[in-house]
Amino acid sequence: MGENDDGCSTQLIDGDGEFNVKGLDNFVKKTKLSDCGLSYAVVAIMGPQSSGKSTLLNHLFKTNFREMDAFAGRSQTTKGIWMARCLGIEPFTLAMDLEGTDGRERGEDDTTFEKQSALFALAVADIVLINMWCHDIGREQASNKPLLKTVFQVMMRLFSPRKTTLLFVIRDKTRTPLEKLEPLLREDIQKIWDLVRKPEAHKNTPLSEFFNVKVVALSSYEEKEEKFKEEVAELRQRFFNSISPGGLAGDRRGVVPASGFSFSSQQIWKVIKENRDLDLPAHKVMVATVRCEEIANEKLRDFATDESWLELQEAVEGGLVPGFGKKLSSILKKYFSEYDAEAIYFEEGVRKEKRIQLKLKALDFVYSAYATMLGHLRSNALESFKIRLEQSLNQGEGFAKAVRDSQQSCLLVFDKGCEDAAVEQATWDASKIKEKLCRDIDSHTSSAQDAKLSELIANYEKRLSQALSEPVESLFEAGGKDTWPSIRKLLKRETETAVTDFLDVVTGFELNHARIDTMVQNLRDYSQSLVEKKAREEAAKILIRMKDRFSTVFSHDKDSMPRVWTGKEDIRAITKDARAEALSLLSVMAAIRLDERSDDIESTLFSSLMDGTVSVASSHNRSVGTSTDPLASSSWEEVPPKNILLTPVQCKSLWKQFKSETEYTVTQAISAQEAHKRNNNWLPPAWAIVLMIVLGFNEFMMLLKNPLYLLGFFVAFLLSKALWVQLDIPGEFQHGALAGVLSITSKFLPTVMNLLRKLAEEAQGKTTQEAPEYSASQSYRQQSPSHSISSTISESVASNVSASAGDDAEYSSPAQLRRRNTNDVQESEISQM
């Protein structure tokens, strides 16, 4: 017989002892047995073959087990174990139809399956129907006795009794009342129980500890069918609420929850086939362990694919999720509740243990999302701290106070966010994330503080640079005795002002005194180093400064007006004053004097360089090979090496170079003074004039008497004047007599020839003019012959100036020749100053 059409019956174990796992699973799904919890009962029927077991079950529970065909003879109908749902019975009741005992098909000696199926029925069923014939009661060799022996023997393999109800159904009762039959049956049962070999643990255990014995009698189905059906209907009523207190199975023990029935049945049959004893409490724990773990894994898989969880997980990956903790807690609570509902009937210790494991696995599964949420909270809190801190600082709030307020605010927001993200089922601690947030805040605070302090210090350094650089440079350019005192005063004033303002501003940072002192000292050092740097820069330009100072003093009078060398100035004295000023500037720049120490640099320089003692050495010193030159040293007395800008040796070298480069200015002044004198003294002395008048009186009278001589002298004068201008005789002799004579001699003949050629060209040009013009010009020349000759010579001279320069380019710059010719004179004059 195969599975019925409505899927409410199936062969549980076939005749070969193979368990139908797939068929049972399908049966459980179709009948929804798993939803029953403990509210279900299992009824099994045992009895001799062809005793009407299937017929009884079909009438009693409205099942459709295959029945024997009486006309086909007595033969085995049910093979193995079949199971069906009892229709119309509450609670959910399963009926198991076992293969009949004492069947000829298996033979006399093959009782293995008979015992295995009997043990399986006792281990699984709450109520076992023992189907027996009425005429077998009281008979020593009745077929029910081997069955009862089998039942009692296999019951001993159960380590703990389940309190199974044995309902003896007496079939085909006779006229003997049940009141007479039942004592006989109970007596037979007790005898069999007493004779069964029992383990030491149950040697004296009464039958009632293992079984509830019930007896019922039914009429013959074949002879009294209607009566049979009425009695079966009455018996059916006894199976309603069978598991309630007072019911047929009201005191049952060790019930496996319905969701574990399939697995439990498989394991029980497996143990029975392996011929091992059944430890039902341990079996119950094992079933609970497996089933609870299966339920937990199923809930964990369902949770992992839950759409609400996936949406929440995706949302938290993208940013903050308001109400994260409540949403996640709600999802977890749903699946934990489902687990509790499905596992509630399993062994409590196992159920709780597996629930804890489910909880841990689920929380481990969602922890990454929780950690991501805390990461967003930490990042947002840190960003909020940065923004709030910057805003507070921009509003002028003190740094330390701004940090405290901003940190308190962002930590409060973080704590609220952690509370919102807290999962009800978990005891996760956000303290580590908060500690990391605090470390991040401290790190940002430190970097922000360093940046602000650096910016602050940079601003004050810039302020000091602006306040000191140009004034110090100006003081160095002035270069006087009060230069360094003025610089010290300026440095002290600006530094103290900056330090005072800096201390007022840095108070808001609430730094320790040591760090503040360090920064203040760095500011002082910076201002001093700024002055020292400027001093070194000016020292590197000292030669230029000295020459500028010399030029200013030498070329300008006391009223700062440019000097005009008229011949009345004392060039020696002016030169000495100008050099003294330059030397004073050199002494100022020789060393840094910020510590107010006194030194002899200025006196040493003046005594050695201005008084000319540098090159003077006594005969004694020369004889022993030593020098008394105070500048022959690389350091100044009483001046630390770090403060030396120019060593004595460098000062001496600079002074020598300075004198060399300023000698030309003095020479130019001397030349200008002499030229001025010559220009203002063009007349000869009075005695020479008187002598010329006395000695030249006769010649003068001769000229008056003969005007042609006068005209000849006048022409000679014009020619001489033209030659004078053309040859630039004063300029040529400015560089010396010899140089002038040589230069004029070489240029005289070309100049005369050029002048004569120009005169000839002029005369030829005049003869080619028209007659009226010639007459006019002739008349004009006759009226003023001297003017004509003068203009002609002047034009010739003017036109020949450039030609003369072109003929001999060597003489195109007479000023250069003058400078070269007067070098010896200048050197001799300067050396005397």
PDB file of N, CA and C in Angstrom, residues 570-626:
ATOM      1  N   ASP A 570      89.954 124.125   1.485  1.00  0.00           N
ATOM      2  CA  ASP A 570      91.106 123.370   1.997  1.00  0.00           C
ATOM      3  C   ASP A 570      90.836 121.896   1.725  1.00  0.00           C
ATOM      4  N   ILE A 571      91.289 121.435   0.591  1.00  0.00           N
ATOM      5  CA  ILE A 571      91.000 120.052   0.196  1.00  0.00           C
ATOM      6  C   ILE A 571      91.598 119.058   1.178  1.00  0.00           C
ATOM      7  N   ARG A 572      92.753 119.386   1.741  1.00  0.00           N
ATOM      8  CA  ARG A 572      93.382 118.473   2.697  1.00  0.00           C
ATOM      9  C   ARG A 572      92.481 118.257   3.906  1.00  0.00           C
ATOM     10  N   ALA A 573      91.954 119.326   4.446  1.00  0.00           N
ATOM     11  CA  ALA A 573      91.107 119.216   5.637  1.00  0.00           C
ATOM     12  C   ALA A 573      89.786 118.515   5.308  1.00  0.00           C
ATOM     13  N   ILE A 574      89.238 118.873   4.142  1.00  0.00           N
ATOM     14  CA  ILE A 574      87.968 118.246   3.748  1.00  0.00           C
ATOM     15  C   ILE A 574      88.155 116.742   3.554  1.00  0.00           C
ATOM     16  N   THR A 575      89.258 116.380   2.936  1.00  0.00           N
ATOM     17  CA  THR A 575      89.544 114.956   2.727  1.00  0.00           C
ATOM     18  C   THR A 575      89.701 114.234   4.053  1.00  0.00           C
ATOM     19  N   LYS A 576      90.371 114.851   4.980  1.00  0.00           N
ATOM     20  CA  LYS A 576      90.575 114.222   6.292  1.00  0.00           C
ATOM     21  C   LYS A 576      89.246 114.027   7.015  1.00  0.00           C
ATOM     22  N   ASP A 577      88.367 115.032   6.964  1.00  0.00           N
ATOM     23  CA  ASP A 577      87.058 114.907   7.617  1.00  0.00           C
ATOM     24  C   ASP A 577      86.215 113.799   6.969  1.00  0.00           C
ATOM     25  N   ALA A 578      86.276 113.767   5.646  1.00  0.00           N
ATOM     26  CA  ALA A 578      85.482 112.745   4.942  1.00  0.00           C
ATOM     27  C   ALA A 578      85.987 111.349   5.274  1.00  0.00           C
ATOM     28  N   ARG A 579      87.291 111.199   5.317  1.00  0.00           N
ATOM     29  CA  ARG A 579      87.850 109.894   5.693  1.00  0.00           C
ATOM     30  C   ARG A 579      87.560 109.538   7.134  1.00  0.00           C
ATOM     31  N   ALA A 580      87.543 110.513   7.971  1.00  0.00           N
ATOM     32  CA  ALA A 580      87.212 110.261   9.387  1.00  0.00           C
ATOM     33  C   ALA A 580      85.771 109.756   9.526  1.00  0.00           C
ATOM     34  N   GLU A 581      84.890 110.362   8.753  1.00  0.00           N
ATOM     35  CA  GLU A 581      83.495 109.902   8.787  1.00  0.00           C
ATOM     36  C   GLU A 581      83.378 108.461   8.282  1.00  0.00           C
ATOM     37  N   ALA A 582      84.079 108.145   7.204  1.00  0.00           N
ATOM     38  CA  ALA A 582      84.046 106.786   6.670  1.00  0.00           C
ATOM     39  C   ALA A 582      84.643 105.802   7.650  1.00  0.00           C
ATOM     40  N   LEU A 583      85.741 106.224   8.310  1.00  0.00           N
ATOM     41  CA  LEU A 583      86.371 105.345   9.287  1.00  0.00           C
ATOM     42  C   LEU A 583      85.477 105.144  10.509  1.00  0.00           C
ATOM     43  N   SER A 584      84.768 106.184  10.872  1.00  0.00           N
ATOM     44  CA  SER A 584      83.812 106.056  11.974  1.00  0.00           C
ATOM     45  C   SER A 584      82.733 105.024  11.623  1.00  0.00           C
ATOM     46  N   LEU A 585      82.266 105.043  10.398  1.00  0.00           N
ATOM     47  CA  LEU A 585      81.276 104.053   9.950  1.00  0.00           C
ATOM     48  C   LEU A 585      81.874 102.650   9.997  1.00  0.00           C
ATOM     49  N   LEU A 586      83.150 102.520   9.611  1.00  0.00           N
ATOM     50  CA  LEU A 586      83.819 101.227   9.666  1.00  0.00           C
ATOM     51  C   LEU A 586      83.904 100.712  11.100  1.00  0.00           C
ATOM     52  N   SER A 587      84.224 101.610  12.037  1.00  0.00           N
ATOM     53  CA  SER A 587      84.326 101.199  13.440  1.00  0.00           C
ATOM     54  C   SER A 587      82.959 100.769  13.990  1.00  0.00           C
ATOM     55  N   VAL A 588      81.874 101.408  13.513  1.00  0.00           N
ATOM     56  CA  VAL A 588      80.533 101.023  13.964  1.00  0.00           C
ATOM     57  C   VAL A 588      80.198  99.611  13.499  1.00  0.00           C
ATOM     58  N   MET A 589      80.584  99.268  12.262  1.00  0.00           N
ATOM     59  CA  MET A 589      80.224  97.988  11.688  1.00  0.00           C
ATOM     60  C   MET A 589      81.240  96.898  11.962  1.00  0.00           C
ATOM     61  N   ALA A 590      82.250  97.164  12.748  1.00  0.00           N
ATOM     62  CA  ALA A 590      83.282  96.163  13.003  1.00  0.00           C
ATOM     63  C   ALA A 590      82.788  95.066  13.929  1.00  0.00           C
ATOM     64  N   ALA A 591      81.826  95.367  14.833  1.00  0.00           N
ATOM     65  CA  ALA A 591      81.370  94.374  15.809  1.00  0.00           C
ATOM     66  C   ALA A 591      79.937  94.664  16.215  1.00  0.00           C
ATOM     67  N   ILE A 592      79.258  93.609  16.698  1.00  0.00           N
ATOM     68  CA  ILE A 592      77.890  93.731  17.223  1.00  0.00           C
ATOM     69  C   ILE A 592      77.977  94.161  18.674  1.00  0.00           C
ATOM     70  N   ARG A 593      77.254  95.226  19.023  1.00  0.00           N
ATOM     71  CA  ARG A 593      77.367  95.778  20.385  1.00  0.00           C
ATOM     72  C   ARG A 593      75.964  95.862  21.015  1.00  0.00           C
ATOM     73  N   LEU A 594      75.354  94.677  21.204  1.00  0.00           N
ATOM     74  CA  LEU A 594      74.028  94.634  21.833  1.00  0.00           C
ATOM     75  C   LEU A 594      74.102  94.379  23.334  1.00  0.00           C
ATOM     76  N   ASP A 595      75.292  94.047  23.832  1.00  0.00           N
ATOM     77  CA  ASP A 595      75.430  93.746  25.262  1.00  0.00           C
ATOM     78  C   ASP A 595      75.991  94.915  26.069  1.00  0.00           C
ATOM     79  N   GLU A 596      76.132  96.104  25.425  1.00  0.00           N
ATOM     80  CA  GLU A 596      76.575  97.332  26.080  1.00  0.00           C
ATOM     81  C   GLU A 596      77.987  97.214  26.657  1.00  0.00           C
ATOM     82  N   ARG A 597      78.798  96.362  26.096  1.00  0.00           N
ATOM     83  CA  ARG A 597      80.193  96.295  26.533  1.00  0.00           C
ATOM     84  C   ARG A 597      80.987  97.404  25.845  1.00  0.00           C
ATOM     85  N   SER A 598      81.979  97.930  26.545  1.00  0.00           N
ATOM     86  CA  SER A 598      82.848  98.955  25.959  1.00  0.00           C
ATOM     87  C   SER A 598      83.998  98.275  25.225  1.00  0.00           C
ATOM     88  N   ASP A 599      84.475  98.928  24.143  1.00  0.00           N
ATOM     89  CA  ASP A 599      85.590  98.369  23.392  1.00  0.00           C
ATOM     90  C   ASP A 599      86.428  99.522  22.841  1.00  0.00           C
ATOM     91  N   ASP A 600      87.593  99.194  22.333  1.00  0.00           N
ATOM     92  CA  ASP A 600      88.544 100.186  21.815  1.00  0.00           C
ATOM     93  C   ASP A 600      88.670 100.095  20.301  1.00  0.00           C
ATOM     94  N   ILE A 601      87.635  99.619  19.664  1.00  0.00           N
ATOM     95  CA  ILE A 601      87.719  99.426  18.210  1.00  0.00           C
ATOM     96  C   ILE A 601      87.895 100.764  17.505  1.00  0.00           C
ATOM     97  N   GLU A 602      87.081 101.760  17.854  1.00  0.00           N
ATOM     98  CA  GLU A 602      87.148 103.045  17.172  1.00  0.00           C
ATOM     99  C   GLU A 602      88.504 103.709  17.380  1.00  0.00           C
ATOM    100  N   SER A 603      88.975 103.750  18.638  1.00  0.00           N
ATOM    101  CA  SER A 603      90.269 104.401  18.902  1.00  0.00           C
ATOM    102  C   SER A 603      91.402 103.670  18.208  1.00  0.00           C
ATOM    103  N   THR A 604      91.310 102.340  18.174  1.00  0.00           N
ATOM    104  CA  THR A 604      92.361 101.556  17.513  1.00  0.00           C
ATOM    105  C   THR A 604      92.388 101.848  16.023  1.00  0.00           C
ATOM    106  N   LEU A 605      91.218 101.918  15.412  1.00  0.00           N
ATOM    107  CA  LEU A 605      91.167 102.192  13.981  1.00  0.00           C
ATOM    108  C   LEU A 605      91.670 103.590  13.659  1.00  0.00           C
ATOM    109  N   PHE A 606      91.244 104.580  14.444  1.00  0.00           N
ATOM    110  CA  PHE A 606      91.680 105.955  14.165  1.00  0.00           C
ATOM    111  C   PHE A 606      93.172 106.117  14.394  1.00  0.00           C
ATOM    112  N   SER A 607      93.665 105.533  15.485  1.00  0.00           N
ATOM    113  CA  SER A 607      95.099 105.681  15.768  1.00  0.00           C
ATOM    114  C   SER A 607      95.947 104.953  14.746  1.00  0.00           C
ATOM    115  N   SER A 608      95.417 103.842  14.213  1.00  0.00           N
ATOM    116  CA  SER A 608      96.209 103.036  13.289  1.00  0.00           C
ATOM    117  C   SER A 608      96.070 103.500  11.855  1.00  0.00           C
ATOM    118  N   LEU A 609      94.872 103.951  11.471  1.00  0.00           N
ATOM    119  CA  LEU A 609      94.638 104.257  10.065  1.00  0.00           C
ATOM    120  C   LEU A 609      94.670 105.747   9.765  1.00  0.00           C
ATOM    121  N   MET A 610      94.088 106.568  10.612  1.00  0.00           N
ATOM    122  CA  MET A 610      94.057 108.005  10.365  1.00  0.00           C
ATOM    123  C   MET A 610      95.373 108.670  10.719  1.00  0.00           C
ATOM    124  N   ASP A 611      96.009 108.216  11.797  1.00  0.00           N
ATOM    125  CA  ASP A 611      97.260 108.832  12.238  1.00  0.00           C
ATOM    126  C   ASP A 611      98.463 108.260  11.512  1.00  0.00           C
ATOM    127  N   GLY A 612      98.268 107.229  10.707  1.00  0.00           N
ATOM    128  CA  GLY A 612      99.344 106.687   9.881  1.00  0.00           C
ATOM    129  C   GLY A 612     100.322 105.835  10.614  1.00  0.00           C
ATOM    130  N   THR A 613      99.920 105.266  11.781  1.00  0.00           N
ATOM    131  CA  THR A 613     100.875 104.466  12.570  1.00  0.00           C
ATOM    132  C   THR A 613     100.909 103.021  12.133  1.00  0.00           C
ATOM    133  N   VAL A 614     100.072 102.692  11.178  1.00  0.00           N
ATOM    134  CA  VAL A 614     100.019 101.291  10.773  1.00  0.00           C
ATOM    135  C   VAL A 614     101.329 100.849  10.148  1.00  0.00           C
ATOM    136  N   SER A 615     101.886 101.740   9.309  1.00  0.00           N
ATOM    137  CA  SER A 615     103.087 101.337   8.574  1.00  0.00           C
ATOM    138  C   SER A 615     104.373 101.743   9.275  1.00  0.00           C
ATOM    139  N   VAL A 616     104.238 102.329  10.449  1.00  0.00           N
ATOM    140  CA  VAL A 616     105.430 102.787  11.154  1.00  0.00           C
ATOM    141  C   VAL A 616     105.901 101.690  12.087  1.00  0.00           C
ATOM    142  N   ALA A 617     107.168 101.419  12.026  1.00  0.00           N
ATOM    143  CA  ALA A 617     107.746 100.415  12.911  1.00  0.00           C
ATOM    144  C   ALA A 617     109.097 100.895  13.389  1.00  0.00           C
ATOM    145  N   SER A 618     109.361 100.696  14.644  1.00  0.00           N
ATOM    146  CA  SER A 618     110.632 101.151  15.221  1.00  0.00           C
ATOM    147  C   SER A 618     111.766 100.294  14.696  1.00  0.00           C
ATOM    148  N   SER A 619     112.927 100.915  14.755  1.00  0.00           N
ATOM    149  CA  SER A 619     114.104 100.184  14.274  1.00  0.00           C
ATOM    150  C   SER A 619     114.364  98.962  15.120  1.00  0.00           C
ATOM    151  N   HIS A 620     113.999  99.064  16.422  1.00  0.00           N
ATOM    152  CA  HIS A 620     114.212  97.905  17.294  1.00  0.00           C
ATOM    153  C   HIS A 620     113.295  96.747  16.891  1.00  0.00           C
ATOM    154  N   ASN A 621     112.068  97.098  16.625  1.00  0.00           N
ATOM    155  CA  ASN A 621     111.116  96.049  16.231  1.00  0.00           C
ATOM    156  C   ASN A 621     111.506  95.449  14.894  1.00  0.00           C
ATOM    157  N   ARG A 622     111.977  96.294  13.981  1.00  0.00           N
ATOM    158  CA  ARG A 622     112.397  95.749  12.700  1.00  0.00           C
ATOM    159  C   ARG A 622     113.595  94.842  12.860  1.00  0.00           C
ATOM    160  N   SER A 623     114.447  95.194  13.793  1.00  0.00           N
ATOM    161  CA  SER A 623     115.648  94.384  13.997  1.00  0.00           C
ATOM    162  C   SER A 623     115.301  93.013  14.557  1.00  0.00           C
ATOM    163  N   VAL A 624     114.261  92.910  15.397  1.00  0.00           N
ATOM    164  CA  VAL A 624     113.904  91.608  15.993  1.00  0.00           C
ATOM    165  C   VAL A 624     112.846  90.897  15.163  1.00  0.00           C
ATOM    166  N   GLY A 625     112.361  91.578  14.094  1.00  0.00           N
ATOM    167  CA  GLY A 625     111.401  90.929  13.193  1.00  0.00           C
ATOM    168  C   GLY A 625     109.986  90.899  13.702  1.00  0.00           C
ATOM    169  N   THR A 626     109.620  91.738  14.650  1.00  0.00           N
ATOM    170  CA  THR A 626     108.247  91.769  15.166  1.00  0.00           C
ATOM    171  C   THR A 626     107.575  93.052  14.725  1.00  0.00           C
TER     172      THR A 626
END
